[in-house]
Short mmCIF file of C-alpha atoms in Angstrom, two decimals:
data_model
loop_
_atom_site.label_atom_id
_atom_site.label_comp_id
_atom_site.label_asym_id
_atom_site.label_seq_id
_atom_site.Cartn_x
_atom_site.Cartn_y
_atom_site.Cartn_z
CA UNK D 1 1.97 -34.61 -19.52
CA UNK D 2 0.61 -33.43 -15.98
CA UNK D 3 1.73 -30.97 -13.47
CA UNK D 4 -0.30 -29.23 -10.71
CA UNK D 5 1.08 -27.18 -8.18
CA UNK D 6 -0.53 -25.03 -4.59
CA UNK D 7 -0.36 -23.31 -1.79
CA UNK D 8 -2.19 -22.57 1.36
CA UNK D 9 -1.59 -21.14 4.37
CA UNK D 10 -4.18 -21.90 6.40
CA UNK D 11 -1.21 -24.72 7.07
CA UNK D 12 1.15 -22.12 7.82
CA UNK D 13 -2.00 -20.16 9.62
CA UNK D 14 0.49 -20.45 13.50
CA UNK D 15 2.93 -19.33 12.19
CA UNK D 16 1.31 -15.92 10.21
CA UNK D 17 -0.37 -15.68 13.94
CA UNK D 18 2.97 -15.66 15.14
CA UNK D 19 4.70 -12.41 12.37
CA UNK D 20 1.13 -10.79 13.12
CA UNK D 21 0.68 -11.11 9.92
CA UNK D 22 -3.23 -10.36 9.55
CA UNK D 23 -3.29 -11.98 5.63
CA UNK D 24 -3.66 -15.09 4.28
CA UNK D 25 -3.23 -16.74 0.54
CA UNK D 26 -3.86 -19.20 -2.00
CA UNK D 27 -2.96 -20.04 -5.49
CA UNK D 28 -3.07 -23.26 -7.35
CA UNK D 29 -2.30 -24.45 -11.17
CA UNK D 30 -3.03 -26.68 -13.17
CA UNK D 31 -0.97 -27.41 -16.97
CA UNK D 32 -2.08 -30.51 -19.11
CA UNK D 33 -1.00 -31.43 -22.44
CA UNK D 34 -1.19 -34.22 -24.58
CA UNK D 35 1.02 -34.02 -27.82
CA UNK D 36 0.58 -36.80 -30.79
CA UNK D 37 2.13 -37.90 -34.25
CA UNK D 38 -0.94 -38.95 -36.61
CA UNK D 39 1.75 -39.28 -39.76
CA UNK D 40 5.44 -38.35 -40.78
CA UNK D 41 4.02 -35.28 -41.72
CA UNK D 42 1.19 -33.97 -39.35
CA UNK D 43 1.39 -33.58 -35.75
CA UNK D 44 -0.97 -32.25 -33.30
CA UNK D 45 -0.40 -30.77 -29.63
CA UNK D 46 -3.60 -29.45 -27.21
CA UNK D 47 -3.05 -28.35 -24.24
CA UNK D 48 -4.62 -26.64 -21.22
CA UNK D 49 -3.62 -23.91 -17.89
CA UNK D 50 -5.52 -22.61 -15.55
CA UNK D 51 -4.46 -20.79 -11.94
CA UNK D 52 -5.73 -19.21 -9.19
CA UNK D 53 -4.71 -16.56 -7.00
CA UNK D 54 -7.10 -15.29 -3.78
CA UNK D 55 -5.94 -13.09 -0.76
CA UNK D 56 -7.31 -12.20 1.97
CA UNK D 57 -7.06 -9.33 4.29
CA UNK D 58 -8.77 -8.97 7.81
CA UNK D 59 -7.94 -5.50 9.69
CA UNK D 60 -9.07 -3.21 12.23
CA UNK D 61 -12.82 -4.00 11.37
CA UNK D 62 -12.03 -4.34 7.48
CA UNK D 63 -12.35 -7.66 5.18
CA UNK D 64 -10.98 -8.10 2.08
CA UNK D 65 -11.27 -10.99 -0.91
CA UNK D 66 -9.13 -10.66 -3.62
CA UNK D 67 -8.73 -12.90 -6.55
CA UNK D 68 -7.57 -13.19 -9.73
CA UNK D 69 -7.21 -16.15 -12.21
CA UNK D 70 -6.64 -16.61 -16.07
CA UNK D 71 -7.59 -19.83 -17.90
CA UNK D 72 -6.44 -20.84 -21.72
CA UNK D 73 -7.22 -24.05 -24.50
CA UNK D 74 -4.78 -23.73 -27.37
CA UNK D 75 -4.11 -26.51 -30.30
CA UNK D 76 -1.84 -26.56 -31.81
CA UNK D 77 -1.38 -28.92 -35.80
CA UNK D 78 2.07 -28.60 -37.53
CA UNK D 79 2.60 -29.64 -41.15
CA UNK D 80 5.26 -29.77 -43.47
CA UNK D 81 4.58 -29.64 -46.73
CA UNK D 82 7.72 -30.23 -48.64
CA UNK D 83 11.24 -30.00 -47.02
CA UNK D 84 11.46 -26.51 -47.57
CA UNK D 85 7.71 -24.94 -46.25
CA UNK D 86 6.36 -26.24 -42.66
CA UNK D 87 3.05 -24.56 -40.85
CA UNK D 88 1.41 -24.32 -37.86
CA UNK D 89 -2.55 -23.76 -37.58
CA UNK D 90 -2.99 -22.31 -33.57
CA UNK D 91 -6.87 -22.02 -32.65
CA UNK D 92 -7.27 -20.74 -29.01
CA UNK D 93 -9.05 -19.64 -26.19
CA UNK D 94 -8.40 -17.44 -23.11
CA UNK D 95 -9.69 -15.29 -20.14
CA UNK D 96 -8.99 -13.28 -17.26
CA UNK D 97 -11.09 -12.00 -14.58
CA UNK D 98 -10.31 -9.98 -11.13
CA UNK D 99 -12.41 -10.13 -7.83
CA UNK D 100 -12.09 -7.95 -4.91
CA UNK D 101 -14.24 -7.40 -2.50
CA UNK D 102 -14.60 -5.03 0.66
CA UNK D 103 -17.25 -4.85 4.28
CA UNK D 104 -16.79 -3.07 6.47
CA UNK D 105 -17.90 -3.59 9.74
CA UNK D 106 -21.84 -1.88 9.25
CA UNK D 107 -21.69 -1.60 5.75
CA UNK D 108 -22.78 -3.24 3.15
CA UNK D 109 -20.09 -5.52 0.39
CA UNK D 110 -19.10 -3.79 -2.13
CA UNK D 111 -16.27 -4.60 -5.17
CA UNK D 112 -15.74 -5.25 -8.81
CA UNK D 113 -15.41 -7.30 -11.59
CA UNK D 114 -12.87 -7.18 -14.30
CA UNK D 115 -12.98 -9.54 -17.08
CA UNK D 116 -11.42 -10.42 -20.48
CA UNK D 117 -12.06 -13.01 -23.29
CA UNK D 118 -9.71 -14.04 -26.43
CA UNK D 119 -10.86 -16.13 -29.13
CA UNK D 120 -7.58 -16.28 -31.37
CA UNK D 121 -6.81 -18.07 -34.48
CA UNK D 122 -3.63 -17.95 -36.18
CA UNK D 123 -1.71 -19.74 -39.39
CA UNK D 124 2.51 -19.55 -39.60
CA UNK D 125 3.81 -20.71 -42.57
CA UNK D 126 7.67 -21.09 -42.16
CA UNK D 127 9.83 -21.82 -45.73
CA UNK D 128 13.69 -22.58 -44.90
CA UNK D 129 16.28 -24.28 -46.17
CA UNK D 130 18.01 -22.79 -48.74
CA UNK D 131 21.23 -22.17 -46.25
CA UNK D 132 21.28 -18.24 -46.77
CA UNK D 133 17.06 -17.94 -45.93
CA UNK D 134 14.79 -18.78 -43.24
CA UNK D 135 11.79 -17.00 -44.67
CA UNK D 136 7.96 -16.56 -41.70
CA UNK D 137 4.60 -15.57 -43.28
CA UNK D 138 1.42 -15.32 -40.77
CA UNK D 139 -1.55 -14.04 -40.45
CA UNK D 140 -4.24 -14.27 -37.19
CA UNK D 141 -7.38 -13.18 -36.00
CA UNK D 142 -8.46 -12.37 -32.09
CA UNK D 143 -12.29 -11.83 -30.95
CA UNK D 144 -11.64 -9.60 -27.63
CA UNK D 145 -14.75 -9.53 -24.62
CA UNK D 146 -14.00 -7.23 -22.36
CA UNK D 147 -16.38 -7.47 -19.65
CA UNK D 148 -15.96 -3.98 -17.15
CA UNK D 149 -18.06 -3.20 -13.94
CA UNK D 150 -16.69 -0.91 -11.07
CA UNK D 151 -18.35 -0.54 -8.15
CA UNK D 152 -21.41 -3.73 -7.06
CA UNK D 153 -22.61 -4.29 -4.02
CA UNK D 154 -24.31 -7.68 -2.29
CA UNK D 155 -27.48 -6.73 -5.00
CA UNK D 156 -25.18 -7.54 -7.79
CA UNK D 157 -23.82 -10.96 -6.18
CA UNK D 158 -23.14 -13.38 -8.73
CA UNK D 159 -24.15 -11.15 -11.38
CA UNK D 160 -23.45 -12.57 -15.40
CA UNK D 161 -20.55 -11.60 -16.99
CA UNK D 162 -22.19 -11.87 -20.69
CA UNK D 163 -25.28 -10.30 -18.99
CA UNK D 164 -22.74 -7.46 -18.28
CA UNK D 165 -23.40 -3.88 -18.83
CA UNK D 166 -20.20 -2.35 -20.86
CA UNK D 167 -19.51 -5.75 -22.05
CA UNK D 168 -17.65 -4.91 -24.85
CA UNK D 169 -16.88 -6.75 -28.24
CA UNK D 170 -13.27 -6.39 -30.22
CA UNK D 171 -11.84 -7.82 -33.18
CA UNK D 172 -8.04 -7.18 -34.43
CA UNK D 173 -7.08 -9.13 -37.04
CA UNK D 174 -2.94 -9.10 -38.73
CA UNK D 175 -1.11 -10.02 -41.12
CA UNK D 176 3.41 -10.74 -41.43
CA UNK D 177 6.33 -11.98 -43.75
CA UNK D 178 9.53 -11.55 -42.09
CA UNK D 179 12.91 -12.26 -43.35
CA UNK D 180 15.74 -14.24 -41.44
CA UNK D 181 19.26 -14.42 -43.83
CA UNK D 182 22.39 -14.44 -44.02
CA UNK D 183 25.56 -12.39 -46.03
CA UNK D 184 28.53 -14.08 -45.57
CA UNK D 185 29.46 -15.76 -42.02
CA UNK D 186 29.50 -13.07 -39.47
CA UNK D 187 26.86 -11.18 -40.52
CA UNK D 188 22.92 -11.89 -39.80
CA UNK D 189 19.78 -9.79 -40.52
CA UNK D 190 16.46 -10.01 -39.72
CA UNK D 191 13.85 -7.57 -41.04
CA UNK D 192 9.80 -8.27 -40.93
CA UNK D 193 7.25 -5.98 -40.97
CA UNK D 194 3.87 -6.58 -39.62
CA UNK D 195 0.26 -5.10 -40.50
CA UNK D 196 -2.60 -4.59 -37.95
CA UNK D 197 -5.99 -3.70 -37.66
CA UNK D 198 -8.55 -3.19 -34.51
CA UNK D 199 -11.98 -3.03 -35.78
CA UNK D 200 -14.76 -2.12 -32.46
CA UNK D 201 -18.42 -0.78 -33.38
CA UNK D 202 -17.84 1.61 -36.08
CA UNK D 203 -13.87 2.12 -35.01
CA UNK D 204 -11.49 1.13 -37.64
CA UNK D 205 -7.90 1.48 -36.45
CA UNK D 206 -5.27 0.18 -38.91
CA UNK D 207 -0.39 -0.10 -37.28
CA UNK D 208 2.10 -0.86 -39.47
CA UNK D 209 4.92 -2.29 -37.53
CA UNK D 210 8.24 -2.97 -38.67
CA UNK D 211 11.08 -4.40 -37.54
CA UNK D 212 14.99 -5.17 -38.40
CA UNK D 213 17.25 -6.75 -36.53
CA UNK D 214 21.11 -7.23 -37.33
CA UNK D 215 23.91 -8.85 -35.61
CA UNK D 216 27.88 -9.28 -36.74
CA UNK D 217 30.04 -11.65 -35.05
CA UNK D 218 33.97 -11.81 -35.30
CA UNK D 219 36.85 -14.37 -34.86
CA UNK D 220 37.44 -13.41 -31.12
CA UNK D 221 33.80 -14.72 -29.62
CA UNK D 222 32.98 -11.08 -30.16
CA UNK D 223 28.89 -10.50 -31.58
CA UNK D 224 27.44 -7.29 -31.99
CA UNK D 225 23.89 -6.61 -31.94
CA UNK D 226 21.42 -4.03 -32.73
CA UNK D 227 17.35 -3.53 -33.59
CA UNK D 228 14.71 -1.79 -34.00
CA UNK D 229 11.02 -2.15 -33.82
CA UNK D 230 8.03 -1.04 -33.62
CA UNK D 231 4.45 -2.61 -31.72
CA UNK D 232 0.97 -1.29 -31.48
CA UNK D 233 -1.39 -2.44 -28.99
CA UNK D 234 -5.00 -2.05 -29.01
CA UNK D 235 -5.96 -3.21 -25.60
CA UNK D 236 -5.11 -0.24 -23.17
CA UNK D 237 -4.51 -1.23 -19.38
CA UNK D 238 -5.62 0.92 -16.59
CA UNK D 239 -4.09 1.43 -13.24
CA UNK D 240 -4.99 3.18 -10.54
CA UNK D 241 -2.01 4.94 -8.95
CA UNK D 242 -2.82 4.26 -5.30
CA UNK D 243 -3.00 0.48 -5.47
CA UNK D 244 -0.40 -2.30 -5.27
CA UNK D 245 -1.96 -5.00 -6.06
CA UNK D 246 -2.97 -5.47 -9.48
CA UNK D 247 -6.82 -4.31 -9.83
CA UNK D 248 -6.03 -3.36 -12.90
CA UNK D 249 -8.29 -2.32 -16.05
CA UNK D 250 -8.73 -3.55 -19.73
CA UNK D 251 -10.41 -0.78 -21.91
CA UNK D 252 -10.44 -1.26 -25.78
CA UNK D 253 -9.31 1.55 -28.40
CA UNK D 254 -12.55 4.19 -29.32
CA UNK D 255 -12.93 7.04 -32.16
CA UNK D 256 -11.15 9.19 -29.22
CA UNK D 257 -8.62 7.19 -27.96
CA UNK D 258 -6.11 5.78 -30.40
CA UNK D 259 -3.16 2.33 -30.12
CA UNK D 260 -0.99 2.79 -27.68
CA UNK D 261 2.15 2.26 -29.55
CA UNK D 262 6.04 1.65 -28.31
CA UNK D 263 9.69 2.78 -30.74
CA UNK D 264 12.23 0.58 -29.20
CA UNK D 265 16.29 0.96 -30.21
CA UNK D 266 17.80 -1.63 -28.57
CA UNK D 267 21.88 -2.33 -28.81
CA UNK D 268 24.86 -5.11 -27.81
CA UNK D 269 27.45 -7.09 -26.99
CA UNK D 270 27.87 -10.44 -26.54
CA UNK D 271 31.50 -12.21 -25.71
CA UNK D 272 32.32 -15.93 -25.28
CA UNK D 273 36.26 -15.43 -26.05
CA UNK D 274 36.59 -17.49 -22.42
CA UNK D 275 35.54 -20.46 -22.54
CA UNK D 276 32.60 -21.74 -19.88
CA UNK D 277 31.73 -18.25 -19.68
CA UNK D 278 29.65 -15.79 -21.44
CA UNK D 279 29.78 -12.12 -20.32
CA UNK D 280 26.34 -9.49 -21.91
CA UNK D 281 26.08 -5.91 -22.24
CA UNK D 282 22.40 -4.01 -23.73
CA UNK D 283 20.87 -0.65 -23.74
CA UNK D 284 17.47 0.28 -24.96
CA UNK D 285 15.20 2.80 -25.69
CA UNK D 286 12.04 2.82 -25.86
CA UNK D 287 9.31 5.71 -26.67
CA UNK D 288 5.86 4.80 -26.29
CA UNK D 289 2.01 7.33 -27.65
CA UNK D 290 -1.55 6.95 -26.58
CA UNK D 291 -0.94 5.61 -22.67
CA UNK D 292 -3.77 5.82 -20.57
CA UNK D 293 -4.10 7.65 -16.79
CA UNK D 294 -6.61 8.08 -14.72
CA UNK D 295 -6.93 11.79 -14.04
CA UNK D 296 -6.03 13.58 -10.93
CA UNK D 297 -8.56 12.26 -8.60
CA UNK D 298 -10.40 9.54 -10.50
CA UNK D 299 -8.92 6.74 -8.48
CA UNK D 300 -11.30 3.91 -10.50
CA UNK D 301 -14.27 3.56 -12.96
CA UNK D 302 -17.36 4.25 -11.43
CA UNK D 303 -19.08 4.10 -14.40
CA UNK D 304 -17.96 2.13 -17.74
CA UNK D 305 -20.23 4.41 -19.93
CA UNK D 306 -17.76 7.49 -19.25
CA UNK D 307 -14.75 5.69 -18.84
CA UNK D 308 -12.90 8.32 -21.76
CA UNK D 309 -13.95 11.49 -19.83
CA UNK D 310 -12.50 9.52 -16.47
CA UNK D 311 -8.91 8.79 -18.65
CA UNK D 312 -6.16 10.91 -20.00
CA UNK D 313 -4.00 9.97 -23.14
CA UNK D 314 -0.11 10.96 -22.72
CA UNK D 315 3.24 9.81 -23.63
CA UNK D 316 6.23 7.93 -22.02
CA UNK D 317 10.07 6.92 -22.18
CA UNK D 318 12.04 4.01 -21.24
CA UNK D 319 15.53 3.83 -21.14
CA UNK D 320 18.11 0.93 -19.40
CA UNK D 321 21.29 -1.04 -18.90
CA UNK D 322 21.59 -4.52 -18.43
CA UNK D 323 24.74 -6.91 -17.67
CA UNK D 324 24.74 -10.49 -17.33
CA UNK D 325 27.79 -12.79 -16.56
CA UNK D 326 27.40 -16.21 -16.86
CA UNK D 327 29.39 -19.43 -15.75
CA UNK D 328 28.33 -22.31 -18.14
CA UNK D 329 30.90 -25.16 -17.05
CA UNK D 330 32.27 -26.36 -13.88
CA UNK D 331 30.94 -28.23 -10.45
CA UNK D 332 29.91 -24.56 -9.67
CA UNK D 333 27.44 -22.46 -12.31
CA UNK D 334 25.64 -19.52 -11.88
CA UNK D 335 24.43 -15.97 -13.13
CA UNK D 336 25.08 -13.03 -11.81
CA UNK D 337 22.61 -10.48 -13.84
CA UNK D 338 21.94 -6.58 -13.21
CA UNK D 339 19.67 -3.88 -14.66
CA UNK D 340 19.97 0.37 -14.30
CA UNK D 341 16.89 1.78 -16.08
CA UNK D 342 14.27 4.78 -15.99
CA UNK D 343 10.60 4.73 -16.49
CA UNK D 344 8.72 8.08 -16.99
CA UNK D 345 5.20 9.02 -18.35
CA UNK D 346 3.57 13.10 -19.04
CA UNK D 347 0.70 14.20 -20.16
CA UNK D 348 1.24 17.34 -22.12
CA UNK D 349 -2.46 18.90 -21.94
CA UNK D 350 -1.77 19.16 -17.69
CA UNK D 351 -5.05 16.60 -16.22
CA UNK D 352 -1.83 14.70 -14.62
CA UNK D 353 0.99 15.90 -12.62
CA UNK D 354 0.68 19.48 -14.18
CA UNK D 355 1.92 18.35 -17.37
CA UNK D 356 5.51 17.51 -15.99
CA UNK D 357 7.03 14.06 -16.18
CA UNK D 358 6.55 11.29 -13.42
CA UNK D 359 7.90 7.54 -12.79
CA UNK D 360 5.70 4.88 -13.87
CA UNK D 361 4.01 2.56 -11.76
CA UNK D 362 6.45 0.42 -12.19
CA UNK D 363 9.08 1.71 -12.69
CA UNK D 364 12.67 -0.29 -11.34
CA UNK D 365 16.08 1.59 -10.74
CA UNK D 366 17.50 -1.14 -9.60
CA UNK D 367 17.43 -4.83 -10.08
CA UNK D 368 19.85 -7.37 -9.09
CA UNK D 369 20.15 -10.86 -9.11
CA UNK D 370 22.65 -13.48 -7.95
CA UNK D 371 22.47 -17.48 -8.92
CA UNK D 372 24.64 -20.31 -7.41
CA UNK D 373 24.67 -24.03 -8.36
CA UNK D 374 27.10 -26.43 -6.83
CA UNK D 375 27.61 -29.88 -7.27
CA UNK D 376 28.29 -31.84 -4.25
CA UNK D 377 29.01 -35.33 -5.22
CA UNK D 378 27.77 -37.41 -8.66
CA UNK D 379 24.10 -37.20 -6.28
CA UNK D 380 23.71 -34.25 -4.49
CA UNK D 381 23.22 -30.65 -5.92
CA UNK D 382 22.84 -27.38 -4.43
CA UNK D 383 21.40 -23.75 -5.06
CA UNK D 384 21.14 -20.46 -4.16
CA UNK D 385 19.34 -17.52 -6.02
CA UNK D 386 19.69 -13.48 -4.47
CA UNK D 387 17.22 -11.29 -5.73
CA UNK D 388 17.15 -7.45 -5.34
CA UNK D 389 14.66 -5.36 -6.81
CA UNK D 390 14.71 -1.16 -5.61
CA UNK D 391 10.72 0.27 -4.56
CA UNK D 392 8.30 0.74 -7.00
CA UNK D 393 7.06 4.31 -7.53
CA UNK D 394 3.83 4.65 -5.34
CA UNK D 395 1.07 7.62 -5.05
CA UNK D 396 0.34 9.40 -1.62
CA UNK D 397 -2.04 12.71 -1.52
CA UNK D 398 -1.11 15.77 0.78
CA UNK D 399 -3.01 15.95 4.25
CA UNK D 400 -5.23 18.18 2.64
CA UNK D 401 -6.90 15.92 0.20
CA UNK D 402 -5.49 16.88 -2.99
CA UNK D 403 -3.03 15.29 -5.52
CA UNK D 404 0.37 15.61 -5.53
CA UNK D 405 2.70 14.85 -8.36
CA UNK D 406 2.13 10.93 -9.32
CA UNK D 407 5.18 8.66 -7.90
CA UNK D 408 5.49 11.29 -4.89
CA UNK D 409 6.53 8.20 -2.89
CA UNK D 410 9.45 5.14 -3.15
CA UNK D 411 8.07 1.83 -1.70
CA UNK D 412 11.30 -0.31 0.47
CA UNK D 413 12.87 -2.31 -1.47
CA UNK D 414 12.27 -5.83 -2.08
CA UNK D 415 14.70 -8.55 -1.69
CA UNK D 416 15.31 -12.30 -0.56
CA UNK D 417 17.28 -15.36 -0.59
CA UNK D 418 16.23 -18.65 -1.53
CA UNK D 419 17.84 -22.15 -0.90
CA UNK D 420 17.84 -25.32 -1.89
CA UNK D 421 18.91 -28.91 -2.20
CA UNK D 422 18.34 -32.01 -4.24
CA UNK D 423 19.10 -36.11 -4.21
CA UNK D 424 19.23 -37.28 -7.64
CA UNK D 425 19.09 -41.31 -7.92
CA UNK D 426 18.85 -42.92 -11.44
CA UNK D 427 15.67 -45.53 -11.46
CA UNK D 428 15.33 -48.80 -13.84
CA UNK D 429 13.19 -46.11 -15.76
CA UNK D 430 13.91 -42.53 -15.35
CA UNK D 431 15.63 -40.81 -12.46
CA UNK D 432 13.90 -39.39 -8.74
CA UNK D 433 14.70 -36.44 -7.09
CA UNK D 434 14.21 -34.95 -3.36
CA UNK D 435 14.27 -31.82 -3.32
CA UNK D 436 14.39 -29.11 0.19
CA UNK D 437 14.70 -25.67 -0.34
CA UNK D 438 13.77 -22.76 2.11
CA UNK D 439 12.16 -19.42 0.13
CA UNK D 440 12.83 -16.14 1.75
CA UNK D 441 15.16 -18.21 4.17
CA UNK D 442 16.45 -14.83 6.17
CA UNK D 443 12.99 -13.85 6.51
CA UNK D 444 12.33 -10.56 4.84
CA UNK D 445 10.07 -8.68 5.18
CA UNK D 446 8.75 -7.21 1.64
CA UNK D 447 5.65 -4.54 1.02
CA UNK D 448 3.21 -7.65 -0.61
CA UNK D 449 0.81 -5.74 -0.14
CA UNK D 450 0.02 -1.69 0.02
CA UNK D 451 -2.31 0.28 0.68
CA UNK D 452 -3.97 3.93 2.09
CA UNK D 453 -5.40 4.49 5.20
CA UNK D 454 -7.32 7.20 6.10
CA UNK D 455 -7.36 9.51 9.11
CA UNK D 456 -7.77 12.72 10.70
CA UNK D 457 -4.31 14.75 11.31
CA UNK D 458 -4.11 17.81 13.23
CA UNK D 459 -4.25 20.20 9.99
CA UNK D 460 -6.82 18.31 8.60
CA UNK D 461 -7.43 14.90 5.97
CA UNK D 462 -5.07 12.35 5.47
CA UNK D 463 -3.98 9.09 4.46
CA UNK D 464 -1.03 7.56 5.51
CA UNK D 465 0.78 4.24 4.06
CA UNK D 466 0.40 0.77 5.03
CA UNK D 467 2.48 -2.06 4.35
CA UNK D 468 1.87 -5.29 5.00
CA UNK D 469 4.11 -8.99 4.31
CA UNK D 470 2.50 -12.22 4.11
CA UNK D 471 5.31 -14.37 2.40
CA UNK D 472 7.74 -15.60 5.67
CA UNK D 473 10.68 -17.89 5.71
CA UNK D 474 8.46 -20.91 3.66
CA UNK D 475 10.27 -24.24 4.12
CA UNK D 476 8.90 -27.09 1.55
CA UNK D 477 9.96 -30.13 0.16
CA UNK D 478 9.20 -31.56 -2.83
CA UNK D 479 9.08 -35.55 -4.91
CA UNK D 480 9.69 -35.67 -8.14
CA UNK D 481 9.94 -39.01 -10.48
CA UNK D 482 10.63 -38.64 -14.05
CA UNK D 483 10.30 -41.82 -16.25
#
């Protein structure tokens, strides 16, 4: 199979200028996959994915180019060793990179480059067929290559990633065992343990990761479930509190900074009593340790060799309730989903926000989605999707330049309506589909780009918040041929 898509707003340049949008963007992605059966017991899958996004913004004498992309290639060898034993061998390579350049009239070009490359080897064994037990075992090895680089100018244009100062290599390994079993017709239990290890230079970290989930159903279509899991992460993601784009830095565990760990408890109910309807309600609570944030007054790492002094380690907590109602039968189907959540962080040593709790950057209090699909006839389908999310937390310095409590400003909420109409027609071999769709049908100007603009206020230096929206109403036509 082969699929590709792309968009370049040069095709919509007149529309963008009409809406006075000082931005331009494009993206493309490609997915190729080949599956082959070698014999009755062995098969091979090879897949490649690549994507690239780029944003261009020019206003008030300043030009910014921002791009990010991902590439992944993997091969999976599946083997069946017997009636109840099978294995999957996976080899993969992935790479992520972010580049940003800013040039102000009369000044040299400045920017940064960030990258992370992984080589992965993994073996999974599945033993089942007994009727009540489904056991899984596996081991995994990953070679991480961190390519961080900050604040390089014209003199470092074209600098080779592999030769970057601050290039770090870390090795991560894991072994796990899991048993999914049934105790009677109503009770199901899944329990497992994963032991992970990370090595970077002279630093070695070992973390146990237990997990268990239990579900119980009755004859009235009611299913209750509860679970607990512990997860460790050896790569920390550093995000600037005053940047809305993903200018995140990935840094490894060191001798001073341990892995990020999380404990999560969840409990939920699912009701399938009414034909064609499904209702689920789930609540969760999560506690995290060893999360990293830039200290007050630090917006980005200037020198990667001293990054440990620019950050602080703290704790976080997150909890929420999720409701989902689905209609799965009839000419009209769809779903209604709503999530109420809260995510906070705290740094007890007082290096950030005076040691008090503050909202996380991606804290989203309300999130809602409504999806409807309707069959107009034997060949026509119509669909609509409306999404809403409350604004995330943003940090704006005080007029005198001091750093306030983190997340002192909420961005505007984002919402939009997407519409679609499809016509299906059977062919001698397969089917063809024409689709007409409209993205952001009522032209909601959501804050796609948010940044601070420095200026001089009456009472001293200050900054103001500016939002840019560059995704207006966009119609599209697509043709699909299924063989």
